[in-house]
Backbone as a printed PyTorch tensor [residue, N CA C, xyz], in Angstrom:
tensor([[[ -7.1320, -30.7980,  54.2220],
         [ -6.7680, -30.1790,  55.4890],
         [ -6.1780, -28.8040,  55.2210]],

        [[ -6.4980, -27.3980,  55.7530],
         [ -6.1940, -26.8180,  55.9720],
         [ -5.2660, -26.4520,  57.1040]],

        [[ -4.3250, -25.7750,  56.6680],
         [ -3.2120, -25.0990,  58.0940],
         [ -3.3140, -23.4030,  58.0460]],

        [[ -3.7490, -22.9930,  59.0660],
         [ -3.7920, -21.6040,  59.5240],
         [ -2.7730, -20.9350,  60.4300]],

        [[ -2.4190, -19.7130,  59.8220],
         [ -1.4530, -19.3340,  60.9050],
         [ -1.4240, -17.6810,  60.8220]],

        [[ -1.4840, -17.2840,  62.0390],
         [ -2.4460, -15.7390,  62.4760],
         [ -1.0470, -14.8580,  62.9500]],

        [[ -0.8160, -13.6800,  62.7890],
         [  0.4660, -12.8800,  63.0650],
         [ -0.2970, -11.5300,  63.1440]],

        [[  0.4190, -10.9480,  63.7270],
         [  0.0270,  -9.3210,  63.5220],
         [ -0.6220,  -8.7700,  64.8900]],

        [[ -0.9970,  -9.7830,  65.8980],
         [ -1.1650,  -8.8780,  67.6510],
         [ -0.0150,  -7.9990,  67.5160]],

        [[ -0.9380,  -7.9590,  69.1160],
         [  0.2540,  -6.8950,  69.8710],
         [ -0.6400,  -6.2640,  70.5340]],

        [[  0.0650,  -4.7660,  71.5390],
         [ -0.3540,  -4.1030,  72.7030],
         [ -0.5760,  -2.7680,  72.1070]],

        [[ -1.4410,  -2.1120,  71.9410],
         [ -1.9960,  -0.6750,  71.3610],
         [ -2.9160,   0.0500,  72.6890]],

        [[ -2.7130,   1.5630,  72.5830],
         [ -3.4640,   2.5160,  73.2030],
         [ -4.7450,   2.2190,  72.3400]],

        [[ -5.7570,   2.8330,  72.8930],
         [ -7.0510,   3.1340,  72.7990],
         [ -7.1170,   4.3120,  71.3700]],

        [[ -7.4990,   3.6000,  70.2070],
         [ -7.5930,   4.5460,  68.9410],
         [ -6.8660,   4.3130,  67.7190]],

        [[ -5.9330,   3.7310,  68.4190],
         [ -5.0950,   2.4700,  67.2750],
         [ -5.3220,   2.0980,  66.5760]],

        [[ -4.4880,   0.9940,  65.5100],
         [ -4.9090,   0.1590,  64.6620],
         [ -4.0720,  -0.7060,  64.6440]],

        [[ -4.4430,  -1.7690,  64.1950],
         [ -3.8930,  -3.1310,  64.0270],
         [ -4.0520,  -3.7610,  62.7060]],

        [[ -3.0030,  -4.7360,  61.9340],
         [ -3.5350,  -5.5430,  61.2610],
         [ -3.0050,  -6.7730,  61.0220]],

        [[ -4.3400,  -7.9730,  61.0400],
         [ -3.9210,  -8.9600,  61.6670],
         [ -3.9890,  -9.6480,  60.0450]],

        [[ -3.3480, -10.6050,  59.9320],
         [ -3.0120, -11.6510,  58.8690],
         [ -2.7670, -12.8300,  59.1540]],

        [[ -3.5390, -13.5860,  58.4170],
         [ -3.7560, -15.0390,  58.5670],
         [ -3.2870, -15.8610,  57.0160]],

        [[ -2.7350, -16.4200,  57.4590],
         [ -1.8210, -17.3790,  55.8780],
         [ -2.4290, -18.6680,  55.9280]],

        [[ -2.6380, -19.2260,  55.0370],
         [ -3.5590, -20.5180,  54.8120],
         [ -2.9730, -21.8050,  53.5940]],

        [[ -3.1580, -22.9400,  53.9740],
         [ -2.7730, -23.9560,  52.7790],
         [ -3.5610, -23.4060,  51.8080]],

        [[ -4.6910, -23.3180,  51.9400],
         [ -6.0240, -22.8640,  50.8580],
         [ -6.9270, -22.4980,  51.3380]],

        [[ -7.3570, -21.3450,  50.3530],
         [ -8.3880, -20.5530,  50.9540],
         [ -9.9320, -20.6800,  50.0710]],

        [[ -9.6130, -21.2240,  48.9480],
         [-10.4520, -20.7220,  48.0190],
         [-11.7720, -21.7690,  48.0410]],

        [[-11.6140, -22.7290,  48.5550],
         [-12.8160, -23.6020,  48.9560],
         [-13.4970, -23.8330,  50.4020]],

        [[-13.5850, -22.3760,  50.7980],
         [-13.6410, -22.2590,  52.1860],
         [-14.3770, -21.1040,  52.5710]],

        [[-15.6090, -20.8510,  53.2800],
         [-15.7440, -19.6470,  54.0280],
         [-14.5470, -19.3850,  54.9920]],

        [[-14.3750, -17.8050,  54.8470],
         [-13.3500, -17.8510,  56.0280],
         [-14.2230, -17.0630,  56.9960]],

        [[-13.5060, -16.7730,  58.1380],
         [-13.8390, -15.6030,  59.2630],
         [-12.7490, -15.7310,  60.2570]],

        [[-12.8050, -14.2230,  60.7970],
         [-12.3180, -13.7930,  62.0330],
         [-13.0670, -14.1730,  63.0320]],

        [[-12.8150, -14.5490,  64.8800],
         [-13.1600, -14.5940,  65.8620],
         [-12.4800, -14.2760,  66.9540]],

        [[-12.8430, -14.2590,  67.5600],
         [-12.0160, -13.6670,  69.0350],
         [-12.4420, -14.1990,  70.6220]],

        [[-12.0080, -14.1340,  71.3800],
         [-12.4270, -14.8780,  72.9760],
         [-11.2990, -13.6090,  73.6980]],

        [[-12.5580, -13.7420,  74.3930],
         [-11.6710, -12.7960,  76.0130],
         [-11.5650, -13.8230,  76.9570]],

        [[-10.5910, -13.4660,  77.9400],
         [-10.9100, -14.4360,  79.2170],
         [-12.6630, -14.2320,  79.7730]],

        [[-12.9120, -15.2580,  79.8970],
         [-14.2240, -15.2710,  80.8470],
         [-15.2220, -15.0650,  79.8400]],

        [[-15.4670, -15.3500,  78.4850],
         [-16.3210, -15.1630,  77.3640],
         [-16.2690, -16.2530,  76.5250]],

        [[-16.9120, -16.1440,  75.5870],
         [-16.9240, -17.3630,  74.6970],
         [-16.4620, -16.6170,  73.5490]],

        [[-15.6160, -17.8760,  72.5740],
         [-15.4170, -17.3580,  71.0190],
         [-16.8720, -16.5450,  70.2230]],

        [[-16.3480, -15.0860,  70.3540],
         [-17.9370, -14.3050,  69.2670],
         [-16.8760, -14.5200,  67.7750]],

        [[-17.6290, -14.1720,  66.8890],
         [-17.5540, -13.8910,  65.5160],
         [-17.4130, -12.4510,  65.0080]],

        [[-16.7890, -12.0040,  64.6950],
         [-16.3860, -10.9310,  64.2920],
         [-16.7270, -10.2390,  62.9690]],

        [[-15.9960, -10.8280,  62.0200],
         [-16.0710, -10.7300,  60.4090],
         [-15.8830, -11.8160,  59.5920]],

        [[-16.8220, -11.5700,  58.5510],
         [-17.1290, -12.7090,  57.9510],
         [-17.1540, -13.0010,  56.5630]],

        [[-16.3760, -13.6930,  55.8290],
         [-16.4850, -13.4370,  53.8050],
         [-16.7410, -14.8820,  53.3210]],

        [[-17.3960, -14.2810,  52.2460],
         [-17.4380, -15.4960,  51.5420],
         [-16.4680, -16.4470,  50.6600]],

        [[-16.3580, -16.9430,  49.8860],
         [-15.5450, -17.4820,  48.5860],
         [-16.1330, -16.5480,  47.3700]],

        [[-14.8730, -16.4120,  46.4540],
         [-15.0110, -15.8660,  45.8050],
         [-14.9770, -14.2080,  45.5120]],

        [[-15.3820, -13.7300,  46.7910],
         [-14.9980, -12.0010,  46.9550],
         [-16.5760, -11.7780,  47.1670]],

        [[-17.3030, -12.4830,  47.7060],
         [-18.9310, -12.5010,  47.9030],
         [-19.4310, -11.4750,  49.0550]],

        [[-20.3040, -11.5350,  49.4590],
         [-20.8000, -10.9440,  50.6640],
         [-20.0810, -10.8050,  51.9060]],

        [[-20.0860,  -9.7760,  52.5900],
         [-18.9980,  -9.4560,  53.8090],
         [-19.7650,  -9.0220,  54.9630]],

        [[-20.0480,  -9.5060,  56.3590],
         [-20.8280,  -9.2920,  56.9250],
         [-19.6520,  -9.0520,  58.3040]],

        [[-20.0280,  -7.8850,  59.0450],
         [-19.2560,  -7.8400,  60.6080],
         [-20.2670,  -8.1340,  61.6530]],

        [[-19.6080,  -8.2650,  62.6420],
         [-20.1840,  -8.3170,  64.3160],
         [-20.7060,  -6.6910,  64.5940]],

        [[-21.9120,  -6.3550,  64.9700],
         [-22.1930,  -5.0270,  64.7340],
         [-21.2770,  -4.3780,  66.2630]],

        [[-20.6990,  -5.5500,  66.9100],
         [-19.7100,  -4.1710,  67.7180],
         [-18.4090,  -3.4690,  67.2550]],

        [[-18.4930,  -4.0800,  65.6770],
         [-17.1830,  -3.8590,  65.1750],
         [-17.4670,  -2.7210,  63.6880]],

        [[-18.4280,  -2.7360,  63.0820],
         [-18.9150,  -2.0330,  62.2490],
         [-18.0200,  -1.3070,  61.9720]],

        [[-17.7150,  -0.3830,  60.6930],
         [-17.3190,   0.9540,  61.1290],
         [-15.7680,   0.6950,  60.9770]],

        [[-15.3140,   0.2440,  61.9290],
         [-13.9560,  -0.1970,  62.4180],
         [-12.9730,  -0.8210,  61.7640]],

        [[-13.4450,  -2.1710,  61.8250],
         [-12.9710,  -3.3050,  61.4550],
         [-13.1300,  -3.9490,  59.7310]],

        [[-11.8030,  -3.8430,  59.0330],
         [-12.1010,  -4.3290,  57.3960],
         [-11.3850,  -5.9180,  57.4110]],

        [[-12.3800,  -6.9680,  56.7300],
         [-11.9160,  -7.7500,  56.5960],
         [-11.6020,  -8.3030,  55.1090]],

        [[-10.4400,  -8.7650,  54.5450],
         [-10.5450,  -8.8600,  53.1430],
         [ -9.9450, -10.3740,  52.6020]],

        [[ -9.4940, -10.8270,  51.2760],
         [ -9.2080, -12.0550,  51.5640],
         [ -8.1500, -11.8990,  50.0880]],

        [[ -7.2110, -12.7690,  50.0020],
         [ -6.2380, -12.9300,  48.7400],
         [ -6.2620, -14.1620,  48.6190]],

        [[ -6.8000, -14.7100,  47.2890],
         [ -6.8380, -16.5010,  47.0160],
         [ -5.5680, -16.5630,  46.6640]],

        [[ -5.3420, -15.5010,  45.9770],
         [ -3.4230, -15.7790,  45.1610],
         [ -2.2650, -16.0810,  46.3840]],

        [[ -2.7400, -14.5470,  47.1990],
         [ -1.4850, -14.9990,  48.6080],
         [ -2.2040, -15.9600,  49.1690]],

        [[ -2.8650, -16.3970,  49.5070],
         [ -3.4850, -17.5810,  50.5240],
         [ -3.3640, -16.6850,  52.0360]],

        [[ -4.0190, -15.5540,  51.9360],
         [ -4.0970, -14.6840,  52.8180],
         [ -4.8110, -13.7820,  53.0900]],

        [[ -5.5030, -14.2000,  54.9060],
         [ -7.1530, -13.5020,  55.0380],
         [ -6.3460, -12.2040,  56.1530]],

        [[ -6.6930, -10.9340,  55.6660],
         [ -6.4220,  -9.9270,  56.4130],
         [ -7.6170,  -9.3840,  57.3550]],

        [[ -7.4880,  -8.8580,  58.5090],
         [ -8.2670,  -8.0630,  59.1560],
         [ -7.6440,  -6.6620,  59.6150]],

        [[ -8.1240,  -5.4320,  58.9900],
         [ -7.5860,  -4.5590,  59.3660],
         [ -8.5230,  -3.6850,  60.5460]],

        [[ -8.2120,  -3.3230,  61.6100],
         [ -8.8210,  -3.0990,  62.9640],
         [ -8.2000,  -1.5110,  63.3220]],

        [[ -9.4790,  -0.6260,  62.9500],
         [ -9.0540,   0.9460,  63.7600],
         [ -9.5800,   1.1660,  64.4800]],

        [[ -9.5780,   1.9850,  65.3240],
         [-10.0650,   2.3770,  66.2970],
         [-10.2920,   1.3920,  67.4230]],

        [[ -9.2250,   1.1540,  67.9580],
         [ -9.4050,   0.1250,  68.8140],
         [ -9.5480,   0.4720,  69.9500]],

        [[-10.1680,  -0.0040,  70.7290],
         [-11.3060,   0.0990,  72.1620],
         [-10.6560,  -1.0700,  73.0600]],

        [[-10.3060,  -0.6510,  74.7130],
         [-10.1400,  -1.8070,  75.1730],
         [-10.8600,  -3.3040,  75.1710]],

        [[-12.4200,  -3.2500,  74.6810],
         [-13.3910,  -4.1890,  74.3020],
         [-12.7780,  -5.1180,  73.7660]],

        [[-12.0370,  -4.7470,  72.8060],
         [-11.3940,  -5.2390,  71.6360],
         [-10.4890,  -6.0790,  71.7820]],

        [[ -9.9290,  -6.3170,  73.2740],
         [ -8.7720,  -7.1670,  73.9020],
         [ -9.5570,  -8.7400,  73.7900]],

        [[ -8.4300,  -9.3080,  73.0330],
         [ -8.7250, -10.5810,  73.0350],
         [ -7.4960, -11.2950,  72.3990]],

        [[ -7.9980, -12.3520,  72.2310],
         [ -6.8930, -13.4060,  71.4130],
         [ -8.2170, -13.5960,  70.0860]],

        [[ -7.2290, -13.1530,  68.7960],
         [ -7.9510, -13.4320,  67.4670],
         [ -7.4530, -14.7460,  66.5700]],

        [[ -8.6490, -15.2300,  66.1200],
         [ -8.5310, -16.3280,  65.6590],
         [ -9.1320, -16.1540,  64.3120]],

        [[ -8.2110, -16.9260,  62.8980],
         [ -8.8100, -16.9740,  61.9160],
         [ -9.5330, -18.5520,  61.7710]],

        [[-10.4190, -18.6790,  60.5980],
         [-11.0270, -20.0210,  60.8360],
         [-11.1330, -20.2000,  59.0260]],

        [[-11.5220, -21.3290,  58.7670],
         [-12.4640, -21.8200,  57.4070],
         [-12.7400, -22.8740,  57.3560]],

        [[-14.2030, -23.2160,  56.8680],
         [-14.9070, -23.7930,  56.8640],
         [-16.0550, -24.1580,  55.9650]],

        [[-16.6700, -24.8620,  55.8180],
         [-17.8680, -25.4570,  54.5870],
         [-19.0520, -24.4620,  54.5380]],

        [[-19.0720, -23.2160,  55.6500],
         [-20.6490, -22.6630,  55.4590],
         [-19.7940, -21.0830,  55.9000]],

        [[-20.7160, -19.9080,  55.3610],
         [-20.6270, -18.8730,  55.6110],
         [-21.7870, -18.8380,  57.4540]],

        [[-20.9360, -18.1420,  58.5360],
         [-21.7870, -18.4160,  59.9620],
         [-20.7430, -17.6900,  60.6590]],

        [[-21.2280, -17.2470,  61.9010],
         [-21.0130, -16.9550,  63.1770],
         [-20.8700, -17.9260,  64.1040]],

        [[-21.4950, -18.7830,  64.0040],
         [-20.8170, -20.2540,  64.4190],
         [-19.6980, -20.9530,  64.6290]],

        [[-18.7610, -20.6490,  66.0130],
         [-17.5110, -21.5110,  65.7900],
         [-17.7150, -22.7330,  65.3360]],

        [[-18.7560, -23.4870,  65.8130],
         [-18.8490, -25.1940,  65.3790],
         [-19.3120, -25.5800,  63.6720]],

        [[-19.4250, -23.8010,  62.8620],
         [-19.7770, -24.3550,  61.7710],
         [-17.8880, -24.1630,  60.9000]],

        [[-16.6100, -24.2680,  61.6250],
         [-15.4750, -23.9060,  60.6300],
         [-15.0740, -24.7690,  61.2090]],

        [[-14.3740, -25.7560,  60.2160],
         [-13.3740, -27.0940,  60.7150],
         [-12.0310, -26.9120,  60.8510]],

        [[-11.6280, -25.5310,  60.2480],
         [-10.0500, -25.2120,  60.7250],
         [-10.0540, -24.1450,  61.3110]],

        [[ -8.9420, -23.7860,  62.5830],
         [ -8.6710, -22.8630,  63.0400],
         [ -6.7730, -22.5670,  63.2570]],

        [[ -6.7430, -21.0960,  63.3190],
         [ -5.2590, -21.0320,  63.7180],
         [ -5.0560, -20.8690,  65.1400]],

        [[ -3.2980, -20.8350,  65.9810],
         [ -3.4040, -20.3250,  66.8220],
         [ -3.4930, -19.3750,  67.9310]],

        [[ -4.3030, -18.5740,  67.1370],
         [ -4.7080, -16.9580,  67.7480],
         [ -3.3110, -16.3860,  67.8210]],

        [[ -3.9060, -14.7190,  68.1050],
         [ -2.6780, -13.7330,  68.1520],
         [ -3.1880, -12.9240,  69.0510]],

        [[ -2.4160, -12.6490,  69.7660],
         [ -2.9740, -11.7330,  71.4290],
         [ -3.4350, -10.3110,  70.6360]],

        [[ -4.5770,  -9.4690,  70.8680],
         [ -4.7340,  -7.9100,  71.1220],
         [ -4.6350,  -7.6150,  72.1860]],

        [[ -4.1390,  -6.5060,  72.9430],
         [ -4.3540,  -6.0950,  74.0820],
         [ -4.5700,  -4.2520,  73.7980]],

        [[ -5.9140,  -3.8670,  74.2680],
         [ -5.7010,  -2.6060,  73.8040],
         [ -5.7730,  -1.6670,  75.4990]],

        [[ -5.2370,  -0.9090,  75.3740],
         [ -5.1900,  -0.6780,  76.9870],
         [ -5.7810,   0.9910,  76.9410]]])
């Protein structure tokens, strides 16, 4: 069993940056990823890593922007977020799970989100 736990929201102007951190029992036998939900949307997928320091794939509305990275030692998945766009308002969620995906139903742990609000 994994335990996740997400810190680092908050309320930013338009151009900002944020960075969000997620602390974990264990990380290292796990795809992780970022996700996010707006009101009135469904959980999208954001950014995405493998185990090991492998392949890193984003949500192409985030490209550019958004770095996601991972520490097996801290047991800690960072997302660092510039240029932030009101789009970008959501509640972020870290996850891990048995498969690298965009798929909420493919990660068996999640934390309990951290508000963005970018105005």
């Amino acid at each position: 069993h994994v335990q996740l736990v997400e810190s680092g929201g908050g309320s930013v102007e338009a151009g900002e940056s944020l960075r969000l951190s997620c602390v974990g029992s264990d990380f290292s036998r796990y795809y992780m990823a970022w996700f996010r939900e707006a009101p009135g949307k469904g959980r999208e997928g954001v950014a995405a890593t493998v185990t090991a320091g492998g392949s890193i794939d984003y949500a192409d509305s985030v490209k550019g922007r958004f770095t996601i990275s991972q520490d097996n030692a801290k047991k800690t998945l960072t997302l660092v977020m510039d240029s932030l766009k009101p789009d970008d308002t959501a509640m972020y969620y870290c996850a891990a799970g048995p498969v690298a995906s965009y798929s909420p139903g493919a990660y068996d742990y999640w934390g309990q989100g951290t508000q963005v609000t970018v105005s």
